[in-house]
Amino acid sequence: MSRLRTLNFLASVALPALMLLPSGALAQTAQDAADAGVEPIAEEGGGDVIVVIGTAGAGMRRQDAAFAVTTISDDAIKQIAPSSTADLFKIIPGVSAESSGGQNGANIFVRGFPSGGDAEFVTIQQQGVPFFPPSTLSFLENSQLIRIDETFDRVEAVRGGTGALFGSGQPGLTVNFVQKTGGSEFEGLGKVEVTDFGDIRGDAYVSGPIGPDTSFMVGGFYREGDGIRDAGFTAERGGQISANIEHRFDRGKLLVFGRYLDDFGQWLLPIPVIQDGDDISEFPGFDAGTGTLAGPETRRGTLNDGTSIDLADGRGAQVVNFGLNFDYELTDNIQIRERASYLNGDADTNGLVPAGPPQTAASFAAGLGGTIGSLTFASTGAAADPNQQVIQSGLWRVQKDIDAFVNDLSLQFTFGTNTLTGGFYYSSYSSKDDWNLGNGLLLTAEENARRLDLVLADGRTATRDGFVQGSFFNVNADYDGEDIAFYLVDEWQITPDLRIDGGIRWQETSVDGVLENNTFGVDTDNNPNTLFNNGTAVLNGTFQTIEFEGDEVSFTVGANYDFSDSVGVFARYSQGHIFPFFDNLREGLDQTRKVDSIEGGVKISTDVVRLYGTVFYNEFEGLSTFRIVGGDRVEAIGGAETFGVELEGAVGPFEGFTIGFSGTYLDATFQDFFASGVDLTGNRVQRQPEWQARISPVYEHDFGDFDVAVFTSLEFIGDRFSDPENQQLLPSYTEWDAGISVEFNDRIRVQVTGDNLTNEIGLTEGNPRLIGSQGSGVILARPILGRSFRASTSIRF
């Protein structure tokens, strides 16, 4: 579609509603409501909220922002009660967040940017600075490196727009976590949370003054339990400690912050379910909402190469992160800003990864070219039924030792109504990887699966302690990356109502790496009759080097016009780039991706209604990615085109009652896209629904000594395809959550929330290790978590 047609499309959607309104109409509506005694909508996410993200650092009112931004307050986070960091992102328009993988291992998709998983186009910051610049490496995305707890004051998220200029230059989604800071009085909170599935968690923080101009905050959480998908052992455990000290000068302030995370959880993967078109039902004996293949018999294993693995180590991170913010006015017209962060630690993954749907043991033996001689349970030696449903699942082990330093220094010059900011961004980051993928186990197809040993009738031994396969892919690699960028941004308030801005960023990225080579198809004991170690991948002691260097220029130009203090519109054009990550380069994929984006929006913020609507068009070029399917590398290259509409806001029809809402329409298709040499142009971009919507009513009432809030949310996710071939359908589903909180004397708060109250079986992923349709009947897919309840009590002091 031509640029002209796109601009016409944006204008046709964004402007008519405003053209029909007198500039003071909404303001008058707000005044009428006030005269009638209607309480204003709570300020969470309102137009007067100051956002730092998407700006050069000074921050601005959300109502004045010429880009699409969402803010989530501490109180809103409490009501949402997200099950993980990524689960919070589901309320951001234009974002599809799959948190069905557990505390870690999320898949997050943005505005039709094509991606098969993880979160390639999502950068997470703390205090306005990225803590790990690569937004995604294989088996590691940014949300794995941070947890939501009571130490955070708010979360900000900008989609597209100015994101391509600041921080790591992310043109997709940038999310900023902002810590609480201390004030002039001591205060704090302690909270205990329990669940109906046995997990327990404690949160606490305390803050206050150290001196007249210095304050502190320290807090964190610890949790432990088996998880909603109970593996029969403690699979969820760990915590986070955060702290900061803030000192205020006459003309500025310094904030020093730190965070230690040591938290791991079960990596939740596809399970057997039954699909008949749009209908999804449970596989016999396997609860779709709470079941897992992992269990006591699969928890520990010794791989064919002698390596030990423990599924209780799960997926997570043990990292330390320190940083600082320094803001100082050198003169009345010149301000310096410094943002820095250092992160170091481990981000490991241990999981039980299914290879294909269940089948009978006899069918499995036939696939090996034989029939069953003996089939026994590995733990007891007792005979198993040849008609037993079995499944092959592999013990995968991925270890990552990561390190990152980020520094962002800028100077801001103010000349009347013009503000000019110039900055220098530098980051250095590394990852030492040790992978062992494959290691298939022959298991019973049931919850908490048991190991099976199989000997074929012709005497060949198919398994060793349940292992039917060795490694099919190994990585021993050491990567180092460096980013250097300069940016220049100018904002000009032409009139009290009209502001324009423009900016440019030059970035150079370089990567060096050393990678050990695999030898494939090795029979490690030179015995063809022991099938469990035939066809093994083995690191062979030879190495190859990886080198990349590239530079690009990104830019944006935007404008904001205010009809009044509460009604405004904006428009923006931007071009951003994403450089290849370590894993892309390992596979020989060195394309730099380019995103052109045009967007326009309407912003309405009154005492009665808040409405933020954005329409956008993206052109995405230079996609290069790969999948590992059956041990083979499958490459995909090409681009995509997206039209979208995003809507979020709230309405307060009467005192105490607010209806929050958000929604996204997305028409995202592949363009000039080839996977395994097949042209998939015109196919829908995988795993992103055409329609998604969320409505969240809240009723609050003050009974004098205590306040009661009743809240609920209904979320609709439209149908999607799990694969770029559009052969694995993920049907639409609706999830219903609800809760109630009671607060006594502004000190004690009791809250109960229920998730997925109807126990909906909503699929978020098919079988990523299969190309093409899984057909009807028994398939592998990853459902959302089943019905669960959480109760918490907190005391504020």
PDB file of C-alpha atoms in Angstrom, residues 359-368 372 386:
ATOM      1  CA  GLN A 359       0.719 -42.679  20.490  1.00  0.00           C
ATOM      2  CA  THR A 360       0.544 -46.279  21.596  1.00  0.00           C
ATOM      3  CA  ALA A 361       3.754 -48.001  22.623  1.00  0.00           C
ATOM      4  CA  ALA A 362       3.252 -50.449  19.760  1.00  0.00           C
ATOM      5  CA  SER A 363       3.101 -47.553  17.282  1.00  0.00           C
ATOM      6  CA  PHE A 364       6.239 -46.068  18.785  1.00  0.00           C
ATOM      7  CA  ALA A 365       8.054 -49.399  18.353  1.00  0.00           C
ATOM      8  CA  ALA A 366       6.861 -49.604  14.755  1.00  0.00           C
ATOM      9  CA  GLY A 367       8.413 -46.176  14.163  1.00  0.00           C
ATOM     10  CA  LEU A 368      11.736 -47.725  15.149  1.00  0.00           C
ATOM     11  CA  ILE A 372       7.710 -54.731  21.261  1.00  0.00           C
ATOM     12  CA  PRO A 386       1.776 -52.426  24.929  1.00  0.00           C
TER      13      PRO A 386
END
